[in-house]
XYZ file of C-alpha atoms in Angstrom:
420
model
C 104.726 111.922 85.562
C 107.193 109.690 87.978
C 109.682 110.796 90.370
C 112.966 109.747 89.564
C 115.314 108.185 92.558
C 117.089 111.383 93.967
C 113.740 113.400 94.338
C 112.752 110.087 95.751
C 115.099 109.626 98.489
C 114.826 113.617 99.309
C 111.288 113.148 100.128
C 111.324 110.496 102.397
C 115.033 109.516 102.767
C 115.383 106.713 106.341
C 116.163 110.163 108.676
C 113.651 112.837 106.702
C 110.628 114.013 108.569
C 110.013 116.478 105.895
C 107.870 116.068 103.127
C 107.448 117.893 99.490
C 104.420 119.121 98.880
C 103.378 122.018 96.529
C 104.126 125.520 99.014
C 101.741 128.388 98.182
C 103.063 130.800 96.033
C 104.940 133.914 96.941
C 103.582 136.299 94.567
C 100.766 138.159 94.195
C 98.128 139.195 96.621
C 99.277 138.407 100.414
C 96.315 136.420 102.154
C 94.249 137.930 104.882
C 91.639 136.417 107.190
C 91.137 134.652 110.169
C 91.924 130.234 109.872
C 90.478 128.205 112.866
C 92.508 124.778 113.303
C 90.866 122.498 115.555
C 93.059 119.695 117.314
C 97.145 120.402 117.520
C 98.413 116.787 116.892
C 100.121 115.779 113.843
C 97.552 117.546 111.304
C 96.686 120.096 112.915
C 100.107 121.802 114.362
C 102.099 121.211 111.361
C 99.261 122.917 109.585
C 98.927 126.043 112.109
C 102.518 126.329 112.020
C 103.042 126.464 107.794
C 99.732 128.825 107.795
C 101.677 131.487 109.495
C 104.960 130.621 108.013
C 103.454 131.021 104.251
C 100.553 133.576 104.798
C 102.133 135.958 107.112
C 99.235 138.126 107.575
C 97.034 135.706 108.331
C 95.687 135.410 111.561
C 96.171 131.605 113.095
C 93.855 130.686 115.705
C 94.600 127.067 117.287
C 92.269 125.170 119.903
C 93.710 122.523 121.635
C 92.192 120.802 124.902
C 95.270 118.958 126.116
C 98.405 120.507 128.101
C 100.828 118.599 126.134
C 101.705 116.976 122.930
C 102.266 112.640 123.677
C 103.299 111.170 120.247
C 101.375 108.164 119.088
C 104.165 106.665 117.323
C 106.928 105.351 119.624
C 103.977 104.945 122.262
C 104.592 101.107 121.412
C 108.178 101.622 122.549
C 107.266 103.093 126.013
C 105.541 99.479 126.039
C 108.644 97.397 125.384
C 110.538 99.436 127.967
C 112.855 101.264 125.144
C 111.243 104.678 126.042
C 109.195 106.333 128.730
C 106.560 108.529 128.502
C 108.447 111.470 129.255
C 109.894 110.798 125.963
C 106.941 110.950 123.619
C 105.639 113.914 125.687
C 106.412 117.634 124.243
C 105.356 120.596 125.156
C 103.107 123.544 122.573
C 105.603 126.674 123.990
C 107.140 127.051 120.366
C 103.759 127.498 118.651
C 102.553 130.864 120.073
C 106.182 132.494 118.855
C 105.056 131.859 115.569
C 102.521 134.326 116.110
C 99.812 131.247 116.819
C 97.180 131.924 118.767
C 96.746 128.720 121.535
C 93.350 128.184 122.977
C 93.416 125.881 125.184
C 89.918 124.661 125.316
C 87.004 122.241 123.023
C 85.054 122.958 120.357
C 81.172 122.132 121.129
C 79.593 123.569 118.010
C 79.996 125.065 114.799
C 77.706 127.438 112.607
C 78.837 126.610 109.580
C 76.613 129.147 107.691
C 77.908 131.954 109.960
C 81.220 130.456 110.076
C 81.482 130.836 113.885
C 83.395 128.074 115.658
C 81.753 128.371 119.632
C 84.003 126.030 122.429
C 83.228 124.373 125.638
C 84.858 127.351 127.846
C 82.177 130.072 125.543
C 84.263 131.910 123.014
C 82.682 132.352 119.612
C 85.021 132.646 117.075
C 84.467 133.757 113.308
C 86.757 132.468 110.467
C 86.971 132.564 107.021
C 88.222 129.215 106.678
C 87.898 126.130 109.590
C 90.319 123.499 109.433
C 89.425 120.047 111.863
C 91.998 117.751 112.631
C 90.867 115.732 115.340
C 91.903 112.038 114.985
C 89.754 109.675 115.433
C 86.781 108.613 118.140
C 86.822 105.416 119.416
C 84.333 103.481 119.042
C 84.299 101.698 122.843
C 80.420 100.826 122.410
C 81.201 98.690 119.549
C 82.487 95.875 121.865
C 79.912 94.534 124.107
C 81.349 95.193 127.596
C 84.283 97.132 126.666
C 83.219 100.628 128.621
C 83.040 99.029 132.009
C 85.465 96.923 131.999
C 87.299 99.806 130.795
C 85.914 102.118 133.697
C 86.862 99.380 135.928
C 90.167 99.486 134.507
C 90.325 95.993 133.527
C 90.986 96.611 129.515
C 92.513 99.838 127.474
C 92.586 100.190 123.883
C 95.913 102.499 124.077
C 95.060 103.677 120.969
C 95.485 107.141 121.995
C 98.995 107.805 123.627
C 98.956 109.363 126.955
C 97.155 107.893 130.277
C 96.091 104.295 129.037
C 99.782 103.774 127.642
C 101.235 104.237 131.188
C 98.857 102.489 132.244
C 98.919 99.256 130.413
C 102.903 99.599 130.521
C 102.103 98.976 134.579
C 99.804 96.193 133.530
C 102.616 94.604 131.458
C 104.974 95.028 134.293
C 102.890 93.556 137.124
C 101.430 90.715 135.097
C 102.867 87.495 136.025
C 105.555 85.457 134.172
C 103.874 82.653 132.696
C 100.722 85.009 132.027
C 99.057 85.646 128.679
C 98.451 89.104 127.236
C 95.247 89.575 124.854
C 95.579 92.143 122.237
C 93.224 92.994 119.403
C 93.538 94.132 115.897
C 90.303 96.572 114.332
C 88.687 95.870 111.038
C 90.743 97.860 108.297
C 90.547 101.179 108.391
C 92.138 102.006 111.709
C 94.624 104.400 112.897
C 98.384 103.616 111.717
C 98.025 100.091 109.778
C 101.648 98.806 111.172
C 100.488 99.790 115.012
C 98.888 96.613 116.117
C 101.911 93.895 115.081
C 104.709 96.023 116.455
C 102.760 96.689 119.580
C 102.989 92.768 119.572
C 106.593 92.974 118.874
C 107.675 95.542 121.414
C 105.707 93.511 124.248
C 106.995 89.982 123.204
C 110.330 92.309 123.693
C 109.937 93.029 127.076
C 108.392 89.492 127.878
C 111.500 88.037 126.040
C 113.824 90.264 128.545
C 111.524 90.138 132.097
C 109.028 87.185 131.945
C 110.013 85.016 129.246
C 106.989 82.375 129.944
C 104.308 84.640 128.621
C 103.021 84.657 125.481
C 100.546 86.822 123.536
C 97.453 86.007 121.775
C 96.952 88.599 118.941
C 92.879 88.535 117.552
C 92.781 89.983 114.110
C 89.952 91.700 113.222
C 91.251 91.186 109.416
C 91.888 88.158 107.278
C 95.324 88.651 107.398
C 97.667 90.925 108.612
C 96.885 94.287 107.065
C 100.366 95.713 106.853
C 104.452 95.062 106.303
C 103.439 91.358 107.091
C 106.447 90.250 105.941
C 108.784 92.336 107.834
C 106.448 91.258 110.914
C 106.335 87.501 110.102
C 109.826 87.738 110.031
C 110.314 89.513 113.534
C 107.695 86.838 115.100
C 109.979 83.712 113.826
C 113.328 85.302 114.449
C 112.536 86.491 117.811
C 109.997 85.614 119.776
C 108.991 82.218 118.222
C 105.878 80.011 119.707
C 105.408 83.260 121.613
C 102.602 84.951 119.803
C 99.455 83.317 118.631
C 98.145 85.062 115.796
C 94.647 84.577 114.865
C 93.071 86.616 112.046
C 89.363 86.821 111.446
C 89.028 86.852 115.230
C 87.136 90.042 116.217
C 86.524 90.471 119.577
C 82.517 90.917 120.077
C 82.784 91.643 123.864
C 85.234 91.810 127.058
C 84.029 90.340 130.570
C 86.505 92.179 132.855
C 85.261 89.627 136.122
C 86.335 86.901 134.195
C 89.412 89.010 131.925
C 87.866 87.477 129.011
C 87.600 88.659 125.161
C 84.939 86.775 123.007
C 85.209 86.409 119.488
C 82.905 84.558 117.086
C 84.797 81.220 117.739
C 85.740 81.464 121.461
C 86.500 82.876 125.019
C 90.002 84.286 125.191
C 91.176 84.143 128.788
C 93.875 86.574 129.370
C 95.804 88.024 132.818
C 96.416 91.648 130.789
C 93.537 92.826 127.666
C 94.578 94.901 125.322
C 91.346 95.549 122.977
C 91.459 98.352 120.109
C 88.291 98.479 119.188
C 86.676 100.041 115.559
C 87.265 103.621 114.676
C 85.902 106.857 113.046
C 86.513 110.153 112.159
C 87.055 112.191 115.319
C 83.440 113.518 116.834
C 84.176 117.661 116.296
C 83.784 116.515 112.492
C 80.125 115.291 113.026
C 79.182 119.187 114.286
C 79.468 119.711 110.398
C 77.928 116.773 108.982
C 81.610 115.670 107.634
C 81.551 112.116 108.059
C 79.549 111.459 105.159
C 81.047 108.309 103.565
C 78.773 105.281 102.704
C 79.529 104.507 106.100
C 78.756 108.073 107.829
C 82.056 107.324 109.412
C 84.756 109.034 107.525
C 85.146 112.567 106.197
C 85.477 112.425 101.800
C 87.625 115.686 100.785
C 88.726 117.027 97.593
C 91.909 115.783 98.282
C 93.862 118.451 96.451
C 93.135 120.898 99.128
C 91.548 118.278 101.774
C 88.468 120.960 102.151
C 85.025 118.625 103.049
C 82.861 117.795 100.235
C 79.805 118.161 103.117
C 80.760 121.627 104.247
C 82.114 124.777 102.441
C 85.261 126.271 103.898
C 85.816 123.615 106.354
C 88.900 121.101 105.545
C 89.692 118.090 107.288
C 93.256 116.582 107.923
C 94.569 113.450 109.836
C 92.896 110.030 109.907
C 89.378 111.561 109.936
C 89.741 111.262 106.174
C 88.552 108.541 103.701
C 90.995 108.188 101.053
C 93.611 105.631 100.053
C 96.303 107.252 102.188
C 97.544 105.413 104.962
C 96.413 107.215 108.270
C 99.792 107.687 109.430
C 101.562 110.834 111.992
C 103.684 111.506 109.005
C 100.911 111.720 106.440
C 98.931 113.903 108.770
C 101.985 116.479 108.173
C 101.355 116.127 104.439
C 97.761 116.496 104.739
C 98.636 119.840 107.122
C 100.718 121.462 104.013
C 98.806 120.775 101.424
C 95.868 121.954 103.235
C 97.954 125.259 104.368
C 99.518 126.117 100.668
C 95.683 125.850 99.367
C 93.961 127.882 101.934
C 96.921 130.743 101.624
C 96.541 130.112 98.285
C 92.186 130.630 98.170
C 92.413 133.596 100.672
C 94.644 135.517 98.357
C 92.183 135.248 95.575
C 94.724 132.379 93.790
C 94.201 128.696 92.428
C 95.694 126.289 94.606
C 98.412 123.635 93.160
C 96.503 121.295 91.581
C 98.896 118.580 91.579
C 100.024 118.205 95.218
C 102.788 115.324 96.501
C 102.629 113.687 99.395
C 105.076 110.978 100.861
C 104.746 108.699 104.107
C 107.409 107.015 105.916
C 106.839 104.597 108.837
C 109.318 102.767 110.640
C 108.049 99.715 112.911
C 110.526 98.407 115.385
C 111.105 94.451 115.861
C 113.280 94.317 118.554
C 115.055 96.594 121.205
C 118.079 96.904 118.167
C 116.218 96.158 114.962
C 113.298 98.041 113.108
C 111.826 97.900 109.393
C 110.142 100.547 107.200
C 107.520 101.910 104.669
C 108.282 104.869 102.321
C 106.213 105.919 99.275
C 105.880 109.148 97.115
C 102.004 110.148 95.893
C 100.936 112.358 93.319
C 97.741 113.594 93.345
C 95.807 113.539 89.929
C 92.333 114.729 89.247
C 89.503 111.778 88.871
C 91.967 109.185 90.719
C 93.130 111.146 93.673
C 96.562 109.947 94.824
C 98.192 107.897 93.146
C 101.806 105.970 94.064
C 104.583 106.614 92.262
C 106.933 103.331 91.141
C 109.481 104.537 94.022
C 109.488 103.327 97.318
C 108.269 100.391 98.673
C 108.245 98.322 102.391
C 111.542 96.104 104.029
C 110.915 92.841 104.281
C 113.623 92.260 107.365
C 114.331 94.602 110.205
C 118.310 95.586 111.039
C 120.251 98.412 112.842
C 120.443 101.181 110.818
C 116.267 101.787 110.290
C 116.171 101.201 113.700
C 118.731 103.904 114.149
C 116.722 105.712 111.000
C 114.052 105.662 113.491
C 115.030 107.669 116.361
C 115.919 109.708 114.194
C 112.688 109.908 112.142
C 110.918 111.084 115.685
C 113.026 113.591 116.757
C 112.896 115.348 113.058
C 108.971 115.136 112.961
C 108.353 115.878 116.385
C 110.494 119.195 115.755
C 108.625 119.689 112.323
C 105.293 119.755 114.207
C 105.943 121.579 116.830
C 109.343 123.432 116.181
């Protein structure tokens, strides 16, 4: 069964932060019980938020160790100068008046047999279901050198949006025209597929407009460039051309922040500004259940009609902690969050959830300070194949205006739908 265009364009139409997915029913028995989300970014507030908004008389208990919400997407942006940090910042306030319960606080262990979720300020809390949406851990020890060059503030992944993207925006700004900024590219799979080559975009941007004798060396960590490569390809040769060296299967192996070096398996990459993403995993709160339990105990398998871990009972797991062929994207972490709600409403009122969920992911990458491209596709989720695309949809090959207006506008509809 296909979508046909209309439905198409309603789920993830250029300005549409919303996605469909199945919403638990509103007849029958009411749920009851106590949920525990762990981790209010993308995943995890959206899903908090549509708990209490479809079971009512549940009670919605989300822990949260940060002040504020800082938006990974459009962090590239505060890079290129088009937006400041102050921008991609937003505060929780709206959440409690949805009858949410904020804890501010981390989650050190988890009983999973006496469903008891215990956190780093000593609460123990019982629930009847646990839902983790952490992101993911970065894997700094993976790159010989990385931590103290990184304690020395020498090199920052950025990979997380908040301190390290102000401070590699300062970095940028106090680098020297003429200079040469190092970035890196993970082995596939990594947090937002797109991130990387507009993050090369949005600086080559701001080098084009303040210190137009830089350049960029960009070390791929894949064979090729791993997503919208031609709407990237394009940018680099319209724009900013001879300014970034791409290099695919050039992962860096170690950073030497005395000499501002990144060494790959071919050579030493001397740079005045390192920008080094290194390999990922599921985020660490998932471990305290024995969820990352792929072949390569680093991501979290689900069933992925109702994202609850195939390692631990009553425990579900949203974001880019899980393994699946979804891209690990903000807006598919709001999917993830309401299918995940509508099934656990669903399973605490003594129902079957839907078993044929749709998700949708849009993802806009800017190209210039005017222009941006996009991604949009519509899922369907079908038992023994998990999700699979439907014929709609698809990825621009050329950036113009209008997605890059489509953008703005993207962000300020999801950011409300997360946190609204």
């Amino acid at each position: 069964m296909s979508l046909n265009r209309r439905d198409f364009l309603k789920l993830s139409g250029a300005g549409a932060a919303l996605a469909f997915t199945g919403c638990a029913s509103q007849y029958g028995a009411a749920a009851r019980g106590h949920v525990v989300v762990v981790g209010a970014g993308f995943g995890g507030a959206t899903c908090a938020k549509y708990l209490r908004q479809w079971g009512p008389n549940l009670d919605v208990t989300l822990i949260e160790p940060n002040d504020s919400f800082v938006s990974c997407p459009f962090s590239n942006w505060v890079l290129g100068g088009l937006r400041s940090m102050d921008d991609i910042t937003h505060s929780y306030d709206k959440l409690p008046k949805r009858g949410i319960r904020m804890l501010k606080d981390s989650v050190v262990a988890i009983d999973a047999d006496k469903r008891i979720v215990r956190t780093q300020g000593g609460a123990s809390i019982g629930y009847d279901r646990l839902v983790l949406a952490p992101g993911i851990e970065i894997l700094t020890d993976s790159v010989k050198g990385f931590q103290e060059a990184e304690a020395a503030g020498k090199v920052v992944h950025a990979w997380k949006a908040g301190p390290q993207t102000a401070l590699l925006r300062k970095q940028l700004q106090a680098m020297p025209d003429g200079g040469t900024f190092v970035m890196s590219v993970p082995a596939a799979p990594y947090r937002c597929p797109p991130g990387p080559y507009e993050r090369a975009c949005m600086v080559a941007y701001y080098f084009k407009q303040a210190k137009p004798k830089s350049r960029i060396i960009l070390l791929d960590g894949n064979p090729d460039i791993a997503s919208k490569k031609a709407l990237f390809l394009w940018a680099w040769n319209t724009f900013y051309p001879g300014m970034i060296d791409y290099r695919p299967n050039n992962a860096p192996l170690a950073v030497d922040g005395n000499k501002m070096t990144v060494s790959t398996e071919f050579d030493d990459v001397k740079g005045d500004v390192l920008n080094v993403v290194p390999k990922q995993r599921a985020g660490a709160v998932c471990n305290l259940v024995g969820a990352r339990n792929d072949s390569n105990k680093a991501w979290c398998t689900v069933n992925l009609a109702t994202f609850e871990s195939t390692a631990a009972p009553n425990v579900h797991i949203l974001g880019d902690s899980v393994q699946s062929n979804l891209p690990k994207s903000g807006h598919m972490a709001t999917n993830h969050a309401k299918v995940c709600a509508a099934a656990i409403v669903d399973l605490l009122a003594g129902r079957a959830p839907d078993p044929i969920p749709v998700v949708a992911n849009t993802c806009y990458s800017a190209t210039s300070g005017s222009t941006a491209g996009h991604v949009a596709n519509v899922y369907r989720f079908e038992a023994g194949k998990g999700y699979v695309s439907q014929p709609e949809g698809g990825a621009t090959s050329t950036g113009d205006e209008a997605n890059f207006h489509y953008a703005e506008s993207w962000s300020q509809n999801i950011w409300a739908e997360v946190l609204g």
